Coordinates of C-alpha atoms and ligand atoms in Angstrom, one line a residue:
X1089 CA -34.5 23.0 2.1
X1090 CA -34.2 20.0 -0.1
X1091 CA -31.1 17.6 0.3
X1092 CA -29.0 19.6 -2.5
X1093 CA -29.0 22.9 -0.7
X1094 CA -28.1 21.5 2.5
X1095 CA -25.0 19.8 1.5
X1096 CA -24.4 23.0 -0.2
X1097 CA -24.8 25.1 2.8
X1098 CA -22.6 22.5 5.1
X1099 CA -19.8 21.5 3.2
X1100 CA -16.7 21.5 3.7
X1101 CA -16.3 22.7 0.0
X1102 CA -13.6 20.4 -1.2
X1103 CA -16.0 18.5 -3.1
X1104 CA -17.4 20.2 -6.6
X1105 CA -21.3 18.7 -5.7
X1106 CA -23.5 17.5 -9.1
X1107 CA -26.5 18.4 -9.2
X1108 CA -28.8 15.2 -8.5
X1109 CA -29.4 13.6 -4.7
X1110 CA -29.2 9.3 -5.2
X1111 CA -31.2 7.7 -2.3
X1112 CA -31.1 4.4 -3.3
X1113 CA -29.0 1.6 -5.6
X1114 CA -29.4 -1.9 -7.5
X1115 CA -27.2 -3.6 -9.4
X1116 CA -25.6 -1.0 -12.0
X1117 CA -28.6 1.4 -11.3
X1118 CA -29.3 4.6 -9.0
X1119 CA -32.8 6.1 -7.6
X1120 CA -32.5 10.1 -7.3
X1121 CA -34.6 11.6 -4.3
X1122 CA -37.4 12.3 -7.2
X1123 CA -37.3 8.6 -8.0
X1124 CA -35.5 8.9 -11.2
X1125 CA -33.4 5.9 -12.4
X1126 CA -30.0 6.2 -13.5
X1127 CA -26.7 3.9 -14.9
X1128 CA -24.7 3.9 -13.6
X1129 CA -20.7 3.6 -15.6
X1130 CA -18.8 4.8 -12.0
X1131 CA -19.5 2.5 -9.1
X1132 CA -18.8 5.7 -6.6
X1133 CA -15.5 5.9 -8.1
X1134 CA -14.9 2.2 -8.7
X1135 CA -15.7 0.7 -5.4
X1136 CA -19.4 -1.4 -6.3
X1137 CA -18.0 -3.9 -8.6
X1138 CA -20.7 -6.2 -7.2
X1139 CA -23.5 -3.4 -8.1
X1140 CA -25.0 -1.6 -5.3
X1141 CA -27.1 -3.3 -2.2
X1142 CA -25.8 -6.3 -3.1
X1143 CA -28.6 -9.0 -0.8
X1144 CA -25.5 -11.8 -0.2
X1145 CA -23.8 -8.5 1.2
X1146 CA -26.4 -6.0 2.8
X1147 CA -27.1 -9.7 4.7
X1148 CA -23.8 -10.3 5.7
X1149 CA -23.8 -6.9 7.2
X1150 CA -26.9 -7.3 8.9
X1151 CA -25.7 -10.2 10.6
X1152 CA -22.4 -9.2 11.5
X1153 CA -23.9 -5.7 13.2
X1154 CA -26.1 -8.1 15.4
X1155 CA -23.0 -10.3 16.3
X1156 CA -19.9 -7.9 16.9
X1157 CA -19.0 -4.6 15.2
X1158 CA -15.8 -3.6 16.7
X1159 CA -12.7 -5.9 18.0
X1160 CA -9.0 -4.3 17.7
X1161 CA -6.7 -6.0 15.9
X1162 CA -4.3 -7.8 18.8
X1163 CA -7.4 -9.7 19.4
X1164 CA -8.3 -12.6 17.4
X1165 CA -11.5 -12.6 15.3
X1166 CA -13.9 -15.9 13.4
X1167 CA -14.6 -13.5 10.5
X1168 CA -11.2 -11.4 10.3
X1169 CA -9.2 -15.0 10.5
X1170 CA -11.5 -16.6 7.7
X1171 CA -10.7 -13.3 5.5
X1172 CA -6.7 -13.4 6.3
X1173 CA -6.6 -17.2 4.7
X1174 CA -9.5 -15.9 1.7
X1175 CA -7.6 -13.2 0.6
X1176 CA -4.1 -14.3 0.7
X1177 CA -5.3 -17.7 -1.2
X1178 CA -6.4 -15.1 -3.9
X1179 CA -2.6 -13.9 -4.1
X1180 CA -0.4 -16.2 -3.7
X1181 CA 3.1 -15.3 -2.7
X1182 CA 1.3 -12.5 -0.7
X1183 CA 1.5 -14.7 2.5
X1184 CA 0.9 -11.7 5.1
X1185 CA -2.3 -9.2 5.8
X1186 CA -2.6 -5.4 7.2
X1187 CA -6.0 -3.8 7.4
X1188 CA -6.7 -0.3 7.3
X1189 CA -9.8 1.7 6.1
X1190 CA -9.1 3.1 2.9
X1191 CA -7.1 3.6 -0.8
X1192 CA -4.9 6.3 0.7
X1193 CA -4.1 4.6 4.0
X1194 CA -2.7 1.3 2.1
X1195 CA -0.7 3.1 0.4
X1196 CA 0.4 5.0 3.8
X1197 CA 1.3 1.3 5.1
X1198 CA 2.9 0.0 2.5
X1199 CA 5.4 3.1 2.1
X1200 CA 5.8 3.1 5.9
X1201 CA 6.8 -0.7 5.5
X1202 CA 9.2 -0.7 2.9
X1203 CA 11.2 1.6 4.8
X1204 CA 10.7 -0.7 8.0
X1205 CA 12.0 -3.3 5.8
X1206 CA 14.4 -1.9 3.4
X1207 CA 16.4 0.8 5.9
X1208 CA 16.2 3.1 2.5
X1209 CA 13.9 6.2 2.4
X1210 CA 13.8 6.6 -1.5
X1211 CA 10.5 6.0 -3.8
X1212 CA 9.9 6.4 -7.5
X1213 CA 6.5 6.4 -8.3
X1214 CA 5.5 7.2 -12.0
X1215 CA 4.0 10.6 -13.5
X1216 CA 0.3 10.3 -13.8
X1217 CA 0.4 7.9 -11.1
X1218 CA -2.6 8.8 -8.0
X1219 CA -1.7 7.1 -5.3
X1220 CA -4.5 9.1 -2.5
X1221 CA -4.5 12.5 -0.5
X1222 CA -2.9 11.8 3.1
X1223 CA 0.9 13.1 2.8
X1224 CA 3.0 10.1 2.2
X1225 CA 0.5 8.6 -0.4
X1226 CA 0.4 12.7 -1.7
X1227 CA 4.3 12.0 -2.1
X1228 CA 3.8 9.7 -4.5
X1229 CA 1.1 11.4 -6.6
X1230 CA 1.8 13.0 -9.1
X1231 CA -0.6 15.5 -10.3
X1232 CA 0.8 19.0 -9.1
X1233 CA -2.9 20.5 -8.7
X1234 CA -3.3 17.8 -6.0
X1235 CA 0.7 18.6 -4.4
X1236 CA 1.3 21.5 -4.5
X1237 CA -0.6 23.7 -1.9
X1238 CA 0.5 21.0 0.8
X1239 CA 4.2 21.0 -0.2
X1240 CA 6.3 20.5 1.3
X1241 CA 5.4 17.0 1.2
X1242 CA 7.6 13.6 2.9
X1243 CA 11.1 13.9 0.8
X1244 CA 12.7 11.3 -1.0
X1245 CA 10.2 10.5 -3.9
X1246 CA 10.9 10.8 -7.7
X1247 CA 8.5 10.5 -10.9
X1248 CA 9.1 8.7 -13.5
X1249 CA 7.5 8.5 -17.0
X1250 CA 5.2 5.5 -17.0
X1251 CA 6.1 2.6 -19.3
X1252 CA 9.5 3.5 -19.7
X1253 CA 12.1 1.1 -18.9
X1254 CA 15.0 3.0 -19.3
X1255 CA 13.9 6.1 -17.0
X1256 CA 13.1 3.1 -14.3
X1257 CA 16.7 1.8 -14.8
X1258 CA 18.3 5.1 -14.3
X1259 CA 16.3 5.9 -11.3
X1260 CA 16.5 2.8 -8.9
X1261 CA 19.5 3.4 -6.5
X1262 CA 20.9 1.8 -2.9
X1263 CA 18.3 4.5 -2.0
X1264 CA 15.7 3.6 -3.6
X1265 CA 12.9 1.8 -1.1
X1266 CA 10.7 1.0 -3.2
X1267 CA 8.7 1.7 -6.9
X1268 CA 5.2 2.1 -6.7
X1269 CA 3.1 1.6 -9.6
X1270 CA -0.8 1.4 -10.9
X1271 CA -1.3 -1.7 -13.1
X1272 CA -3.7 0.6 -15.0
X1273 CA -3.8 4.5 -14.3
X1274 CA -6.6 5.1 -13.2
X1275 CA -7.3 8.5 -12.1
X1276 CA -4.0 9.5 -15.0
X1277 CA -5.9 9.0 -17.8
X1278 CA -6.3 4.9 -17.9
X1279 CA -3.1 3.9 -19.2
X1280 CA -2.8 0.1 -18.7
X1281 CA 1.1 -0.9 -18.3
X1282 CA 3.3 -2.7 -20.8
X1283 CA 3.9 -6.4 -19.8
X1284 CA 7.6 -6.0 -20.2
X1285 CA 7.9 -2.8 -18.4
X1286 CA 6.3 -4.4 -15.3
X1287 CA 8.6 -7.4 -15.5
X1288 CA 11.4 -4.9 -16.3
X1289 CA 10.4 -3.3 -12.6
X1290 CA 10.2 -6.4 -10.9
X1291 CA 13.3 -7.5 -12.5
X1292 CA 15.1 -4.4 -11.1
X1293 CA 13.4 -3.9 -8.0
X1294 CA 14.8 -7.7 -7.2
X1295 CA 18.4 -7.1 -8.4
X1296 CA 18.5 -3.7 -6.8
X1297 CA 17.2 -4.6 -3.3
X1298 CA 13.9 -2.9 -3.7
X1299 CA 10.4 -3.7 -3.0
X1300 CA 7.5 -3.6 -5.6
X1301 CA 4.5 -1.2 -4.3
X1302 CA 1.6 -2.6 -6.7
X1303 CA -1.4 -0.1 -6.5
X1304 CA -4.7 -2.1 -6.6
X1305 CA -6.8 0.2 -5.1
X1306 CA -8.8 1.1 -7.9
X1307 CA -7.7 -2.6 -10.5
X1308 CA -8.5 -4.5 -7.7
X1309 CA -11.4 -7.6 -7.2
X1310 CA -12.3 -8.0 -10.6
X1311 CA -12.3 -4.2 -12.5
X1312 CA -9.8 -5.4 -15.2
X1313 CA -10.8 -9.5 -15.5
X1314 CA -9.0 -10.9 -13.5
X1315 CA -8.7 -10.5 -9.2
X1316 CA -6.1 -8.5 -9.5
X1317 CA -4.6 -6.7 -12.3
X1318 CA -1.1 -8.0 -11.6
X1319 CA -2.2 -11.2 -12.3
X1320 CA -2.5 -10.8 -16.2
X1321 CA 1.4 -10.0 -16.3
X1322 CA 2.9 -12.5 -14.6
X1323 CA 4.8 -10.9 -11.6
X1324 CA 4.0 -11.0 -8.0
X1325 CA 4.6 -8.1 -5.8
X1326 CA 6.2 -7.4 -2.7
X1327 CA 3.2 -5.2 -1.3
X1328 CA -0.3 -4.9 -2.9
X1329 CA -2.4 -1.9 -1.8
X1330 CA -6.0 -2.8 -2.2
X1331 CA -9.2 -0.9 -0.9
X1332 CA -12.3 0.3 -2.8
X1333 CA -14.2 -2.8 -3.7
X1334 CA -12.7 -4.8 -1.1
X1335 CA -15.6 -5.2 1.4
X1336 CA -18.6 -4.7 -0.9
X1337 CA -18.6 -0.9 -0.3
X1338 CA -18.0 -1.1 3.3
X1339 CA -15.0 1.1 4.1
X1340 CA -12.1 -1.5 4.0
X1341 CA -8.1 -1.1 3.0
X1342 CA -5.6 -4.0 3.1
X1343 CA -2.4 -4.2 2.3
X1344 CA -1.0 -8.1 1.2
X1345 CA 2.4 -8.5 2.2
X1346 CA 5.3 -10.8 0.1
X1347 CA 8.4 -12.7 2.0
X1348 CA 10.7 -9.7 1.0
X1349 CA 9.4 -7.7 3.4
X1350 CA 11.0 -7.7 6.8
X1351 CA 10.7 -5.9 10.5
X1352 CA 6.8 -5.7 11.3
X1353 CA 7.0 -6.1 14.5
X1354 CA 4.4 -5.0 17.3
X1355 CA 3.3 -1.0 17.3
X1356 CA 5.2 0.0 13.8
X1357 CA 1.9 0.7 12.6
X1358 CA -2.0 0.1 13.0
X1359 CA -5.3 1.0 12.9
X1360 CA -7.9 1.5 15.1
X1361 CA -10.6 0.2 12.6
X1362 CA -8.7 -1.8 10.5
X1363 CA -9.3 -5.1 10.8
X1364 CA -13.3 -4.5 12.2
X1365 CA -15.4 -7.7 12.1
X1366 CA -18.4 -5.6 10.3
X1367 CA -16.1 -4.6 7.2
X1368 CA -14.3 -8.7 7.2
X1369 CA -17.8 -10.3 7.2
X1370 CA -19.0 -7.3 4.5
X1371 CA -15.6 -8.6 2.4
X1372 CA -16.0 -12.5 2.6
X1373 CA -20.0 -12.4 1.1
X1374 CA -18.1 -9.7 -1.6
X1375 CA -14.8 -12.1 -2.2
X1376 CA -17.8 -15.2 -2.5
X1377 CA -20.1 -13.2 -4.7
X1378 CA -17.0 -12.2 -7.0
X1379 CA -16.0 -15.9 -7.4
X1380 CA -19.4 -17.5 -7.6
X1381 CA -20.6 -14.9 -10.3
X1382 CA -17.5 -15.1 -12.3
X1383 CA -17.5 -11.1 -11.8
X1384 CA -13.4 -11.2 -13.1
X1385 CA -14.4 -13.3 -16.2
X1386 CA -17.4 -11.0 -16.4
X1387 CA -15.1 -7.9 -16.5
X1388 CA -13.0 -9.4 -19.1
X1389 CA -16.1 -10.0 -21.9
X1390 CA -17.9 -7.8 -21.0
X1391 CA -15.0 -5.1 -21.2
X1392 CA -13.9 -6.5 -24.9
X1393 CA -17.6 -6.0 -25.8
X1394 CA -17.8 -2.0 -25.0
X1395 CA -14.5 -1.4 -26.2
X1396 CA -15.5 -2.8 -29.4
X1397 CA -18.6 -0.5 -29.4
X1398 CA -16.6 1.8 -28.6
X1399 CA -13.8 1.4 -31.1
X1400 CA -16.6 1.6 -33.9
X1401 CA -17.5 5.2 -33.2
X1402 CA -16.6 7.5 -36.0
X1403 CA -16.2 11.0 -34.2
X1404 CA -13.1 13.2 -35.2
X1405 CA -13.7 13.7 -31.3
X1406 CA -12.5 10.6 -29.9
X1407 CA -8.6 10.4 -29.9
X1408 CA -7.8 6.9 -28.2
X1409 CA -10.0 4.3 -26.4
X1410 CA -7.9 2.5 -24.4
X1411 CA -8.3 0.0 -20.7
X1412 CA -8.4 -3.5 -19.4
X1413 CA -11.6 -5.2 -18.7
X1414 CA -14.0 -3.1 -17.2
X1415 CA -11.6 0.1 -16.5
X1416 CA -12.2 2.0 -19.7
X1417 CA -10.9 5.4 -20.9
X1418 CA -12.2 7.5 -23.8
X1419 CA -9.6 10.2 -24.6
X1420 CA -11.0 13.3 -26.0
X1421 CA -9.3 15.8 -28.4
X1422 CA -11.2 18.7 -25.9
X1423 CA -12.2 18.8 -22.7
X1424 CA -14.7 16.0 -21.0
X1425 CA -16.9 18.0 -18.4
X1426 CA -19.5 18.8 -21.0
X1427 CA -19.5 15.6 -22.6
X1428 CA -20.3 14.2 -19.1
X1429 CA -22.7 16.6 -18.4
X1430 CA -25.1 15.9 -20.9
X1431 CA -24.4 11.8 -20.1
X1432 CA -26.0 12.7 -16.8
X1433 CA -28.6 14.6 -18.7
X1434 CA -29.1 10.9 -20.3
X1435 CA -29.4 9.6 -17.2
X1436 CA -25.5 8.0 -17.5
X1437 CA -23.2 8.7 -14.0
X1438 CA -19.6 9.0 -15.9
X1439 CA -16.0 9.7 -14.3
X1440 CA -13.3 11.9 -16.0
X1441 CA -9.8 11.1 -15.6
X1442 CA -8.2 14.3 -15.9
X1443 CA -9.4 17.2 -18.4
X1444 CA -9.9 14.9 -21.6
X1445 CA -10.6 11.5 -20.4
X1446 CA -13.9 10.2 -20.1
X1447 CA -13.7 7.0 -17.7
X1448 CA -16.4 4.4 -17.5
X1449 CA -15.8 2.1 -14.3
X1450 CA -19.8 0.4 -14.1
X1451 CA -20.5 -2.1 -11.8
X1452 CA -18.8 -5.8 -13.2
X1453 CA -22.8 -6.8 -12.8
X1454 CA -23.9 -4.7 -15.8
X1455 CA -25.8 -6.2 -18.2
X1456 CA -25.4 -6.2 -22.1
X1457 CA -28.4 -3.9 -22.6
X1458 CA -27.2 -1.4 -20.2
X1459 CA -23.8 -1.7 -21.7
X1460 CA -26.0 -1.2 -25.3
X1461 CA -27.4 1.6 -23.3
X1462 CA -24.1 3.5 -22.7
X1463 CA -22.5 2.6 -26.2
X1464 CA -25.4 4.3 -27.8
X1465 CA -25.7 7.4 -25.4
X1466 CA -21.7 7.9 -26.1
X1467 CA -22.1 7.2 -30.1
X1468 CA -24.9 10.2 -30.3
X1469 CA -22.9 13.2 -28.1
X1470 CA -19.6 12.3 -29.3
X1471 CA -21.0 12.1 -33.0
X1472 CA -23.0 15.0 -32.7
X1473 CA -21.9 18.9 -32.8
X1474 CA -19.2 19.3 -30.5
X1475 CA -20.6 21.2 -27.3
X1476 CA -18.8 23.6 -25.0
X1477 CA -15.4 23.3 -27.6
Ligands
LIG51 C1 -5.0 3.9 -7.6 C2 -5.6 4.6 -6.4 N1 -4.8 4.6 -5.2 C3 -5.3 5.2 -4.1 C4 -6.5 5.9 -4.1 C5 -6.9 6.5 -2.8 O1 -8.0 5.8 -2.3 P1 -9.0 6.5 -1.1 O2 -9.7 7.5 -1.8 O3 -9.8 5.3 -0.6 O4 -8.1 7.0 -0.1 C6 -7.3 5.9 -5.2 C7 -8.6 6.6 -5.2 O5 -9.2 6.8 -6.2 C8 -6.8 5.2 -6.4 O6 -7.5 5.2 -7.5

């Protein structure tokens, strides 16, 4: 049996499985089993903003697997030490550190701690928002296709429309714990946030004795041009959920953690893994490589030069193309999957966000051909006969 029908035999079947096996990665390109090359426009869902096998990283690894893999967290650690001061010098304001292993679990953390801190149970997240799968982070998601066949979920949380100040206004009680927010929507359809509607939630969150849950996990380390999404709007957090690119593509989560938040004290919370010397030495070489290639920057031009490509297409297709940077979103007027299909035909990995939006997340490490590469592929099928309509 080739590799195909054996995942198809064992899995678990929560996965819809594409049709092609990748062995093998470089920068924003992919190696089927057959040694076909690919682009790749999703970085395994917006985690190899560095571009895959990385050499500062795959050595860092190396290295770090021949010194020490595993330490738990109430012991002290050379690489997990040098990370703490790297990544809250990236934030500043964001003083404190908690590791963990993933999107979802951050976002676990944080919610656990803004009860900790706050004594309130209440959260508003917004509708769109996708926040991961474990229960509390499903709490705060808002797609019912993802909710609903686990409810009931944690109580206590209420959805708001995105980018409306009013409905945020109306919703923030003495209840309310905290608001938890995406700078940019990812997995909703990429909807980037008005700049005064995430001051407006800062503004309130402060007045009203609330935290602010910022949800990095997929803006994070670069995607949108700058380190952190926040950062192009001027406000500063009280917890920011990171993950994805964090360590390079080594599982890694983190949660940064603002003066506002109180009562961490030993055995609230932790994590077996979090923390592991393998994924903090994987994240500094990604952090460095970030910084010394510019990779935010990079995000930023090379993001304004697709959408421009982009803008230019003249299909009575395309609804909106909207994003930030690198994090780019190509609203259809039908549905996506068999736009996306015959990108992959191309040779073009894509994302969807949702039923209509096609989402382009490459590697920041793209070049300007390959980003030539993808323009074009998108301006013939969404300029030619409409397919599966
Ligand atoms: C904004 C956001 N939050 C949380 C998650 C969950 O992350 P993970 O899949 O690592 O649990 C995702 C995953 O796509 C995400 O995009």
């Amino acid at each position: 049996m080739d590799i195909i029908d054996i995942e198809e035999k064992y899995t678990s079947g929560v996965y819809a499985k594409q049709p092609i096996a990748f062995v093998r990665g470089q920068g924003a390109r992919l190696w089927d089993d057959k040694g076909i090359e690919y682009l790749d426009c999703s970085s395994g869902h917006g985690v190899a903003n560095l571009g895959h096998a990385h050499p500062k990283v795959a050595t860092a690894i190396a290295h770090q697997a021949a010194q020490l893999i595993t330490l738990f967290e109430t012991f002290p650690n050379d690489q997990r030490a040098a990370l703490m001061e790297k990544l809250t010098a990236l934030t500043p304001g964001l003083e404190r550190v908690f590791f963990c292993n993933s999107g979802t679990e951050s976002m676990e953390a944080a919610i656990k701690f803004a009860r900790l801190s706050t004594g309130r149970t209440g959260m508003i997240a917004a509708m769109r928002g996708f926040h991961g799968r474990t229960m509390g982070a499903l709490s705060a998601t808002w797609n019912k296709r993802y909710r609903e066949p686990f409810a009931p979920l944690i109580p206590g949380f209420d959805h708001v429309p995105f980018n409306n100040i009013e409905a945020l206004e109306k919703a923030i009680t003495a209840e309310t714990a905290a608001v938890i927010l995406e700078p940019v929507q990812g997995e909703g359809g990429v909807y980037p946030a008005q700049p005064e509607y995430l001051h407006a939630a800062a503004d309130l969150c402060r007045q009203r004795g609330a935290l602010l849950i910022m949800d990095e996990v997929q803006t994070g380390f670069g995607r949108t041009g700058r380190m952190f999404a926040y950062q192009h709007f001027n406000i500063t957090p009280d917890l920011l959920c990171c993950s994805k690119s964090l360590a390079g593509g080594v599982p890694m989560g983190a949660v940064l953690i603002g003066e506002n938040v109180k009562n961490l004290t030993p055995g609230v919370h932790g994590s077996t893994f979090g923390g592991n010397p393998l994924s903090c030495a994987a994240a500094l070489a990604a952090l460095s490589v970030l910084e010394e290639e510019n990779l935010p920057e990079q995000a930023a031009e090379k993001g304004a030069y697709l959408m421009e490509k982009l803008g230019v297409i003249q299909s009575p297709l395309i609804r909106e193309v909207r994003g930030l940077g690198l994090m780019i979103g190509i609203e259809l007027k039908q549905k996506v999957a068999p736009y996306l299909k015959t990108l992959q035909e191309k040779h073009i990995i894509a994302l969807n966000a949702g039923m209509t939006v096609i989402r382009l997340l490459p590697p920041l490490v793209i070049s300007y051909e390959q980003l030539d590469q993808v323009a074009a592929a998108l301006n013939e099928i969404l300029t030619a006969e409409p397919i599966g309509a």
